[in-house]
């Protein structure tokens, strides 16, 4: 691998460099080269020492040997990514191999250099890494300030670390679903929440899980958290839990020894209409298996979009949840009223219960009650909250 091709020199940059090598002679020589080019260099003889320094100090770039006793350069890179997604890491190896290079790239090394490395090449790589780090830092500061949910972690170790933190901090918020007849409590919907600033809403958590091919990790954590919090839930009330279509492929969902599955008779699994179910093999068999275990099924977000009545026919859900885009300002929109009226009619004919979601105003509520919706949910009745709010706001 040669990174020198067609990259023009960017001139000297004064960097703070963390240098790691178990060979004292190479460490001293490299330190001298970088200092002569204007960098401030802290030298460590092991990965553990480097991690200790990283806890208290900020560097522009880390340069590490790969082959070291104890923690290798790759191990160090992964450990660094647990708490710093942006620090550029230059790895220097005396034993290049395809596997090492592939791992270095996968875990987000900035450069993978092969010994012997000339002073000019190393100085150039450090200068470039410093420039990149400074851009990344200012971008991060921008994001922190302006709160974008779209921050993309550039490498796999970074993405894994963010997702691990999200999963470790995961909890379920519960939102009431009430009877349209007297606004008394019928059920709760469990909603995913995490304490991870880089993934500020459930959609960001699921998108990150999809990118990392770890949807099952999130689904299992959600189900474990539901089991845990269900202990505090008022007896006998159904709990609605959202499934990602990919969760249907997770065999733990069908295992009767699984504590979540053991709660099936009081659970309603919400499957969204936003995603196509066409790529779930043997969907009908899977849904039948879930019903045999005692789960009931809700079709979520109906009216949001894509597959619409196809999902309706595929799932034959016991509950249908109308998407909030249909609910918003329904009192002022005759077209939405007609759509909801026809859904209500269809659900009545087929013996399915209909839930109107995202109700924020009394006028919306009154319109939906008049149209014949039998279950209601939305901020008007209660925001998603820590389990379990046992009183509803007075209407
Ligand atoms: O896809 P699903 O329908 O499960 O999404 C429910 C989401 O809608 C939750 O994240 C919840 O916080 C949010 N939500 C619930 N009630 C309301 C509401 O009345 N208004 C708005 N804007 N959002 C709501
Ligand atoms: Mn839902």
Tab-separated table of C-alpha atoms and ligand atoms in Angstrom:
chain	number	residue	atom	x	y	z
A	1	UNK	CA	0.000	0.000	0.000
A	2	UNK	CA	1.509	3.318	-0.963
A	3	UNK	CA	-0.168	6.462	0.203
A	4	UNK	CA	2.327	8.857	-1.319
A	5	UNK	CA	0.996	8.672	-4.862
A	6	UNK	CA	-0.447	11.947	-6.112
A	7	UNK	CA	-0.838	13.485	-2.655
A	8	UNK	CA	0.868	16.875	-2.733
A	9	UNK	CA	2.826	17.926	0.346
A	10	UNK	CA	0.754	20.029	2.726
A	11	UNK	CA	3.756	21.533	4.530
A	12	UNK	CA	4.633	21.524	8.224
A	13	UNK	CA	1.797	21.423	10.791
A	14	UNK	CA	2.497	21.619	14.511
A	15	UNK	CA	0.729	18.546	15.927
A	16	UNK	CA	0.318	16.901	19.301
A	17	UNK	CA	1.368	13.330	18.655
A	18	UNK	CA	0.995	10.248	20.832
A	19	UNK	CA	3.689	7.811	19.803
A	20	UNK	CA	3.599	4.122	20.813
A	21	UNK	CA	6.341	1.535	20.234
A	22	UNK	CA	7.732	-1.213	22.444
A	23	UNK	CA	11.206	-0.851	20.872
A	24	UNK	CA	12.952	1.908	22.847
A	25	UNK	CA	15.413	2.658	20.050
A	26	UNK	CA	12.751	3.115	17.370
A	27	UNK	CA	10.626	5.093	19.828
A	28	UNK	CA	13.424	7.588	20.505
A	29	UNK	CA	14.400	7.906	16.838
A	30	UNK	CA	10.798	8.465	15.692
A	31	UNK	CA	10.191	10.951	18.479
A	32	UNK	CA	13.221	12.953	17.311
A	33	UNK	CA	12.053	12.975	13.671
A	34	UNK	CA	8.597	14.256	14.590
A	35	UNK	CA	9.904	16.831	17.052
A	36	UNK	CA	12.268	18.144	14.379
A	37	UNK	CA	9.273	18.693	12.125
A	38	UNK	CA	7.633	20.854	14.800
A	39	UNK	CA	5.351	18.346	16.589
A	40	UNK	CA	4.932	17.908	20.346
A	41	UNK	CA	5.390	14.215	21.010
A	42	UNK	CA	4.473	12.056	24.012
A	43	UNK	CA	6.149	8.653	23.794
A	44	UNK	CA	4.736	5.430	25.322
A	45	UNK	CA	6.217	1.952	25.267
A	46	UNK	CA	2.877	0.088	25.472
A	47	UNK	CA	-0.759	0.304	24.453
A	48	UNK	CA	-1.828	0.373	28.099
A	49	UNK	CA	0.351	3.419	28.790
A	50	UNK	CA	-1.087	5.126	25.703
A	51	UNK	CA	-4.674	4.515	26.867
A	52	UNK	CA	-3.852	6.013	30.266
A	53	UNK	CA	-2.498	9.173	28.638
A	54	UNK	CA	-5.508	9.387	26.305
A	55	UNK	CA	-7.840	9.526	29.266
A	56	UNK	CA	-6.471	12.859	30.422
A	57	UNK	CA	-4.973	14.513	27.354
A	58	UNK	CA	-5.974	15.441	23.846
A	59	UNK	CA	-3.864	14.557	20.826
A	60	UNK	CA	-4.181	15.353	17.142
A	61	UNK	CA	-2.925	11.975	16.051
A	62	UNK	CA	-1.639	8.660	17.403
A	63	UNK	CA	1.205	6.764	15.731
A	64	UNK	CA	1.517	3.164	16.886
A	65	UNK	CA	3.594	0.132	16.141
A	66	UNK	CA	1.436	-2.930	15.292
A	67	UNK	CA	3.478	-5.826	16.703
A	68	UNK	CA	3.830	-5.235	20.450
A	69	UNK	CA	3.686	-7.598	23.416
A	70	UNK	CA	0.404	-7.369	25.345
A	71	UNK	CA	-1.913	-5.040	23.475
A	72	UNK	CA	-1.120	-4.904	19.753
A	73	UNK	CA	-1.525	-1.780	17.661
A	74	UNK	CA	-4.855	-3.108	16.357
A	75	UNK	CA	-6.059	-3.840	19.889
A	76	UNK	CA	-5.075	-0.335	20.875
A	77	UNK	CA	-6.960	1.104	17.884
A	78	UNK	CA	-10.119	-0.745	18.903
A	79	UNK	CA	-9.760	0.343	22.532
A	80	UNK	CA	-9.284	3.954	21.437
A	81	UNK	CA	-12.466	3.790	19.339
A	82	UNK	CA	-14.440	2.914	22.450
A	83	UNK	CA	-14.186	6.486	23.600
A	84	UNK	CA	-12.786	8.507	20.702
A	85	UNK	CA	-14.326	8.139	17.285
A	86	UNK	CA	-12.213	10.717	15.578
A	87	UNK	CA	-8.591	10.453	16.692
A	88	UNK	CA	-6.635	9.536	13.544
A	89	UNK	CA	-4.431	6.532	14.143
A	90	UNK	CA	-1.395	5.758	12.004
A	91	UNK	CA	-0.270	2.144	12.306
A	92	UNK	CA	3.254	1.135	11.437
A	93	UNK	CA	3.971	-2.519	10.783
A	94	UNK	CA	7.113	-4.512	10.246
A	95	UNK	CA	5.140	-7.562	9.121
A	96	UNK	CA	2.629	-6.430	6.518
A	97	UNK	CA	-0.156	-8.806	5.579
A	98	UNK	CA	-3.509	-8.627	3.889
A	99	UNK	CA	-5.360	-9.524	7.089
A	100	UNK	CA	-3.613	-6.836	9.132
A	101	UNK	CA	-4.254	-4.216	6.469
A	102	UNK	CA	-7.909	-5.238	6.167
A	103	UNK	CA	-8.386	-5.071	9.956
A	104	UNK	CA	-6.624	-1.717	10.096
A	105	UNK	CA	-9.008	-0.307	7.506
A	106	UNK	CA	-12.086	-1.893	9.031
A	107	UNK	CA	-11.304	-0.423	12.430
A	108	UNK	CA	-10.588	2.957	10.958
A	109	UNK	CA	-6.821	3.383	10.830
A	110	UNK	CA	-5.894	6.584	9.078
A	111	UNK	CA	-2.726	5.098	7.554
A	112	UNK	CA	-1.105	1.667	7.530
A	113	UNK	CA	2.603	2.200	6.900
A	114	UNK	CA	5.220	-0.421	6.302
A	115	UNK	CA	8.649	-0.300	7.933
A	116	UNK	CA	11.113	1.110	7.286
A	117	UNK	CA	9.185	4.386	7.168
A	118	UNK	CA	11.168	7.397	6.052
A	119	UNK	CA	11.073	10.563	8.138
A	120	UNK	CA	9.514	12.442	5.244
A	121	UNK	CA	6.693	9.925	4.819
A	122	UNK	CA	5.888	9.850	8.529
A	123	UNK	CA	5.979	13.629	8.864
A	124	UNK	CA	3.686	13.971	5.874
A	125	UNK	CA	1.227	11.392	7.243
A	126	UNK	CA	1.137	13.099	10.653
A	127	UNK	CA	0.539	16.505	9.074
A	128	UNK	CA	-2.316	15.154	6.977
A	129	UNK	CA	-3.884	13.328	9.912
A	130	UNK	CA	-3.697	16.485	11.997
A	131	UNK	CA	-5.457	18.496	9.315
A	132	UNK	CA	-8.205	15.844	9.090
A	133	UNK	CA	-8.553	15.660	12.875
A	134	UNK	CA	-9.017	19.395	13.117
A	135	UNK	CA	-11.714	19.392	10.455
A	136	UNK	CA	-13.442	16.462	12.188
A	137	UNK	CA	-13.267	18.273	15.522
A	138	UNK	CA	-14.792	21.448	14.184
A	139	UNK	CA	-17.492	19.381	12.480
A	140	UNK	CA	-18.207	17.661	15.806
A	141	UNK	CA	-18.399	20.998	17.581
A	142	UNK	CA	-20.788	22.162	14.905
A	143	UNK	CA	-22.937	19.069	15.372
A	144	UNK	CA	-22.883	19.386	19.168
A	145	UNK	CA	-24.004	22.942	18.836
A	146	UNK	CA	-26.646	22.472	16.184
A	147	UNK	CA	-27.778	19.007	17.157
A	148	UNK	CA	-27.909	17.046	13.926
A	149	UNK	CA	-29.253	13.525	14.213
A	150	UNK	CA	-27.405	12.590	11.067
A	151	UNK	CA	-23.906	12.254	12.453
A	152	UNK	CA	-22.308	9.329	10.671
A	153	UNK	CA	-19.631	7.360	12.360
A	154	UNK	CA	-16.970	6.735	9.761
A	155	UNK	CA	-15.690	3.316	10.719
A	156	UNK	CA	-16.900	0.025	12.062
A	157	UNK	CA	-15.174	0.105	15.473
A	158	UNK	CA	-16.602	3.583	16.043
A	159	UNK	CA	-20.096	2.533	14.985
A	160	UNK	CA	-19.916	-0.562	17.211
A	161	UNK	CA	-18.813	1.516	20.186
A	162	UNK	CA	-21.664	3.999	19.728
A	163	UNK	CA	-24.198	1.198	19.359
A	164	UNK	CA	-22.809	-0.640	22.398
A	165	UNK	CA	-23.218	2.513	24.473
A	166	UNK	CA	-26.738	3.009	23.121
A	167	UNK	CA	-27.725	-0.565	23.960
A	168	UNK	CA	-26.175	-0.352	27.423
A	169	UNK	CA	-28.232	2.775	28.170
A	170	UNK	CA	-31.465	1.515	26.570
A	171	UNK	CA	-34.765	1.832	28.423
A	172	UNK	CA	-38.424	1.651	27.485
A	173	UNK	CA	-40.801	4.585	27.737
A	174	UNK	CA	-44.499	3.727	27.982
A	175	UNK	CA	-47.352	5.655	26.419
A	176	UNK	CA	-50.999	5.009	27.282
A	177	UNK	CA	-53.592	3.802	24.771
A	178	UNK	CA	-57.121	4.634	25.926
A	179	UNK	CA	-60.679	3.577	25.146
A	180	UNK	CA	-62.489	6.054	22.913
A	181	UNK	CA	-65.700	5.549	24.918
A	182	UNK	CA	-64.501	6.984	28.244
A	183	UNK	CA	-60.746	7.599	27.846
A	184	UNK	CA	-59.944	4.923	30.415
A	185	UNK	CA	-56.690	3.020	30.124
A	186	UNK	CA	-56.659	0.108	27.680
A	187	UNK	CA	-52.939	-0.619	27.170
A	188	UNK	CA	-49.443	0.847	26.915
A	189	UNK	CA	-47.080	1.056	23.964
A	190	UNK	CA	-43.417	0.470	24.833
A	191	UNK	CA	-41.115	2.888	23.015
A	192	UNK	CA	-37.363	2.573	22.690
A	193	UNK	CA	-35.209	5.267	24.288
A	194	UNK	CA	-31.403	5.475	24.672
A	195	UNK	CA	-29.067	7.870	26.451
A	196	UNK	CA	-26.581	8.287	23.612
A	197	UNK	CA	-26.186	11.793	22.192
A	198	UNK	CA	-24.952	10.554	18.806
A	199	UNK	CA	-28.211	8.603	18.366
A	200	UNK	CA	-30.777	11.118	19.568
A	201	UNK	CA	-33.993	9.319	18.555
A	202	UNK	CA	-35.169	5.706	18.057
A	203	UNK	CA	-34.954	6.041	14.267
A	204	UNK	CA	-31.244	6.891	14.558
A	205	UNK	CA	-30.664	3.860	16.795
A	206	UNK	CA	-32.330	1.525	14.303
A	207	UNK	CA	-30.554	3.101	11.322
A	208	UNK	CA	-27.199	2.611	13.101
A	209	UNK	CA	-28.145	-0.974	13.936
A	210	UNK	CA	-29.071	-1.617	10.307
A	211	UNK	CA	-25.750	-0.212	9.067
A	212	UNK	CA	-23.836	-2.342	11.572
A	213	UNK	CA	-26.002	-5.410	10.775
A	214	UNK	CA	-26.925	-5.566	14.475
A	215	UNK	CA	-30.693	-5.142	14.408
A	216	UNK	CA	-31.047	-8.354	16.437
A	217	UNK	CA	-28.852	-6.949	19.221
A	218	UNK	CA	-31.172	-3.975	19.563
A	219	UNK	CA	-34.317	-6.130	19.310
A	220	UNK	CA	-33.116	-8.499	22.024
A	221	UNK	CA	-32.196	-5.599	24.293
A	222	UNK	CA	-35.639	-4.075	23.730
A	223	UNK	CA	-37.360	-7.345	24.592
A	224	UNK	CA	-35.230	-7.868	27.700
A	225	UNK	CA	-36.044	-4.339	28.804
A	226	UNK	CA	-39.771	-4.934	28.244
A	227	UNK	CA	-39.592	-8.115	30.363
A	228	UNK	CA	-37.863	-6.161	33.108
A	229	UNK	CA	-40.291	-3.239	33.096
A	230	UNK	CA	-43.396	-5.411	32.611
A	231	UNK	CA	-43.042	-6.392	36.270
A	232	UNK	CA	-44.185	-2.892	37.210
A	233	UNK	CA	-46.968	-2.767	34.628
A	234	UNK	CA	-50.553	-2.727	35.895
A	235	UNK	CA	-51.894	-6.285	35.836
A	236	UNK	CA	-53.830	-7.418	32.828
A	237	UNK	CA	-53.149	-4.451	30.553
A	238	UNK	CA	-51.796	-5.390	27.134
A	239	UNK	CA	-48.360	-4.067	26.213
A	240	UNK	CA	-47.693	-3.079	22.598
A	241	UNK	CA	-44.088	-3.626	21.481
A	242	UNK	CA	-42.583	-2.513	18.152
A	243	UNK	CA	-40.780	-5.121	16.068
A	244	UNK	CA	-38.356	-4.369	13.277
A	245	UNK	CA	-39.186	-6.607	10.274
A	246	UNK	CA	-35.701	-8.159	10.686
A	247	UNK	CA	-36.662	-9.234	14.224
A	248	UNK	CA	-39.009	-11.732	12.567
A	249	UNK	CA	-35.866	-13.626	11.493
A	250	UNK	CA	-34.535	-13.897	15.069
A	251	UNK	CA	-35.197	-17.405	16.366
A	252	UNK	CA	-35.131	-16.259	20.014
A	253	UNK	CA	-38.500	-14.605	19.375
A	254	UNK	CA	-40.069	-18.047	18.827
A	255	UNK	CA	-38.389	-19.799	21.757
A	256	UNK	CA	-40.998	-20.442	24.480
A	257	UNK	CA	-38.199	-20.519	27.088
A	258	UNK	CA	-37.420	-16.903	26.278
A	259	UNK	CA	-38.963	-14.727	29.055
A	260	UNK	CA	-40.378	-12.301	26.488
A	261	UNK	CA	-42.107	-15.097	24.629
A	262	UNK	CA	-43.429	-16.371	27.941
A	263	UNK	CA	-45.328	-13.064	28.269
A	264	UNK	CA	-46.894	-13.471	24.815
A	265	UNK	CA	-50.580	-13.514	25.864
A	266	UNK	CA	-50.363	-9.968	27.140
A	267	UNK	CA	-48.173	-8.677	24.300
A	268	UNK	CA	-49.153	-7.126	20.988
A	269	UNK	CA	-46.357	-7.014	18.427
A	270	UNK	CA	-46.451	-3.930	16.236
A	271	UNK	CA	-45.145	-4.409	12.734
A	272	UNK	CA	-44.735	-1.272	10.692
A	273	UNK	CA	-46.296	-0.718	7.344
A	274	UNK	CA	-43.369	1.592	6.422
A	275	UNK	CA	-41.101	-1.287	5.467
A	276	UNK	CA	-41.927	-3.935	2.927
A	277	UNK	CA	-42.347	-7.415	4.373
A	278	UNK	CA	-41.653	-9.055	1.027
A	279	UNK	CA	-38.079	-9.967	1.950
A	280	UNK	CA	-39.126	-11.872	5.087
A	281	UNK	CA	-39.120	-15.528	3.990
A	282	UNK	CA	-42.162	-17.576	4.983
A	283	UNK	CA	-43.837	-14.583	6.548
A	284	UNK	CA	-47.164	-16.377	6.952
A	285	UNK	CA	-45.593	-19.314	8.783
A	286	UNK	CA	-43.747	-16.953	11.101
A	287	UNK	CA	-46.854	-14.935	11.914
A	288	UNK	CA	-48.777	-18.178	12.540
A	289	UNK	CA	-46.012	-19.335	14.910
A	290	UNK	CA	-46.206	-16.046	16.832
A	291	UNK	CA	-49.988	-16.369	17.137
A	292	UNK	CA	-49.630	-19.969	18.321
A	293	UNK	CA	-47.389	-18.679	21.114
A	294	UNK	CA	-50.127	-16.255	22.145
A	295	UNK	CA	-48.893	-12.996	20.636
A	296	UNK	CA	-51.318	-10.684	18.924
A	297	UNK	CA	-50.282	-8.546	15.949
A	298	UNK	CA	-50.780	-4.858	15.208
A	299	UNK	CA	-50.143	-3.267	11.839
A	300	UNK	CA	-48.370	-0.007	12.722
A	301	UNK	CA	-48.333	3.298	10.834
A	302	UNK	CA	-51.122	2.395	8.409
A	303	UNK	CA	-51.503	5.232	5.923
A	304	UNK	CA	-47.838	6.231	6.091
A	305	UNK	CA	-47.327	4.434	3.052
A	306	UNK	CA	-45.679	1.990	0.927
A	307	UNK	CA	-47.156	-1.443	1.203
A	308	UNK	CA	-50.464	-0.384	2.712
A	309	UNK	CA	-53.165	-2.936	2.324
A	310	UNK	CA	-50.665	-5.576	1.222
A	311	UNK	CA	-49.265	-5.760	4.769
A	312	UNK	CA	-52.836	-5.737	6.014
A	313	UNK	CA	-53.598	-8.882	4.015
A	314	UNK	CA	-50.253	-10.539	4.838
A	315	UNK	CA	-50.518	-10.059	8.603
A	316	UNK	CA	-54.258	-10.189	9.256
A	317	UNK	CA	-53.583	-8.066	12.330
A	318	UNK	CA	-55.848	-7.980	15.382
A	319	UNK	CA	-55.111	-4.247	15.692
A	320	UNK	CA	-54.565	-1.552	13.090
A	321	UNK	CA	-52.790	1.648	14.078
A	322	UNK	CA	-53.470	4.681	11.905
A	323	UNK	CA	-50.389	6.724	11.152
A	324	UNK	CA	-50.278	10.144	12.745
A	325	UNK	CA	-50.003	11.842	9.370
A	326	UNK	CA	-53.663	10.852	8.876
A	327	UNK	CA	-54.596	12.092	12.353
A	328	UNK	CA	-52.950	15.511	12.271
A	329	UNK	CA	-55.658	18.217	11.832
A	330	UNK	CA	-58.198	15.602	10.786
A	331	UNK	CA	-60.928	17.830	12.206
A	332	UNK	CA	-60.175	20.311	9.388
A	333	UNK	CA	-59.510	17.879	6.552
A	334	UNK	CA	-62.460	16.114	4.874
A	335	UNK	CA	-60.163	13.867	2.803
A	336	UNK	CA	-58.480	12.466	5.911
A	337	UNK	CA	-61.919	12.004	7.457
A	338	UNK	CA	-63.050	9.948	4.452
A	339	UNK	CA	-59.906	7.793	4.524
A	340	UNK	CA	-60.281	7.121	8.256
A	341	UNK	CA	-63.992	6.424	7.902
A	342	UNK	CA	-63.285	3.787	5.251
A	343	UNK	CA	-60.527	2.202	7.380
A	344	UNK	CA	-62.885	2.083	10.351
A	345	UNK	CA	-65.530	0.404	8.201
A	346	UNK	CA	-63.085	-2.149	6.851
A	347	UNK	CA	-61.734	-2.957	10.325
A	348	UNK	CA	-65.246	-3.321	11.740
A	349	UNK	CA	-66.184	-5.746	8.962
A	350	UNK	CA	-63.071	-7.815	9.568
A	351	UNK	CA	-63.285	-7.694	13.376
A	352	UNK	CA	-60.084	-5.732	13.896
A	353	UNK	CA	-59.618	-2.997	16.444
A	354	UNK	CA	-58.436	0.377	15.248
A	355	UNK	CA	-56.048	2.651	17.164
A	356	UNK	CA	-55.615	6.311	16.217
A	357	UNK	CA	-52.075	7.445	17.079
A	358	UNK	CA	-50.485	10.836	17.590
A	359	UNK	CA	-53.556	12.681	18.848
A	360	UNK	CA	-52.476	16.075	20.162
A	361	UNK	CA	-55.645	18.192	20.170
A	362	UNK	CA	-59.151	17.713	21.563
A	363	UNK	CA	-60.637	18.573	18.168
A	364	UNK	CA	-58.677	15.720	16.580
A	365	UNK	CA	-59.838	13.391	19.336
A	366	UNK	CA	-63.469	14.381	18.919
A	367	UNK	CA	-63.324	13.926	15.141
A	368	UNK	CA	-61.811	10.445	15.553
A	369	UNK	CA	-64.377	9.398	18.137
A	370	UNK	CA	-67.158	10.592	15.823
A	371	UNK	CA	-65.658	8.547	12.976
A	372	UNK	CA	-65.783	5.396	15.125
A	373	UNK	CA	-62.152	4.768	16.145
A	374	UNK	CA	-62.271	2.663	19.289
A	375	UNK	CA	-58.794	3.206	20.741
A	376	UNK	CA	-56.811	6.446	21.042
A	377	UNK	CA	-53.180	7.334	21.689
A	378	UNK	CA	-51.178	10.567	21.658
A	379	UNK	CA	-49.670	13.377	23.670
A	380	UNK	CA	-53.196	14.555	24.551
A	381	UNK	CA	-53.638	11.446	26.726
A	382	UNK	CA	-50.054	11.005	27.853
A	383	UNK	CA	-46.505	11.362	26.604
A	384	UNK	CA	-44.182	8.374	26.553
A	385	UNK	CA	-42.768	8.231	30.097
A	386	UNK	CA	-40.790	6.061	32.475
A	387	UNK	CA	-42.884	3.094	33.552
A	388	UNK	CA	-45.647	3.358	34.582
A	389	UNK	CA	-47.665	6.518	34.830
A	390	UNK	CA	-50.777	5.240	36.620
A	391	UNK	CA	-52.851	8.339	36.170
A	392	UNK	CA	-53.939	10.005	32.983
A	393	UNK	CA	-54.130	13.767	32.618
A	394	UNK	CA	-57.671	14.996	33.246
A	395	UNK	CA	-59.536	15.674	30.063
B	1	LIG	O1	-43.806	4.204	14.644
B	1	LIG	P1	-44.591	4.417	15.924
B	1	LIG	O2	-46.011	4.678	15.660
B	1	LIG	O3	-44.396	3.322	16.945
B	1	LIG	O4	-43.987	5.751	16.542
B	1	LIG	C1	-44.473	6.308	17.711
B	1	LIG	C2	-43.669	7.564	17.945
B	1	LIG	O5	-44.529	8.691	17.951
B	1	LIG	C3	-42.980	7.573	19.286
B	1	LIG	O6	-41.623	7.905	19.134
B	1	LIG	C4	-43.698	8.602	20.109
B	1	LIG	O7	-42.795	9.304	20.952
B	1	LIG	C5	-44.303	9.497	19.074
B	1	LIG	N1	-45.608	10.053	19.503
B	1	LIG	C6	-46.518	9.471	20.298
B	1	LIG	N2	-47.608	10.257	20.462
B	1	LIG	C7	-47.385	11.378	19.728
B	1	LIG	C8	-48.130	12.579	19.484
B	1	LIG	O8	-49.245	12.783	19.978
B	1	LIG	N3	-47.567	13.489	18.655
B	1	LIG	C9	-46.338	13.303	18.077
B	1	LIG	N4	-45.857	14.264	17.278
B	1	LIG	N5	-45.602	12.197	18.301
B	1	LIG	C10	-46.108	11.235	19.111
B	2	LIG	MN1	-45.660	1.795	17.210
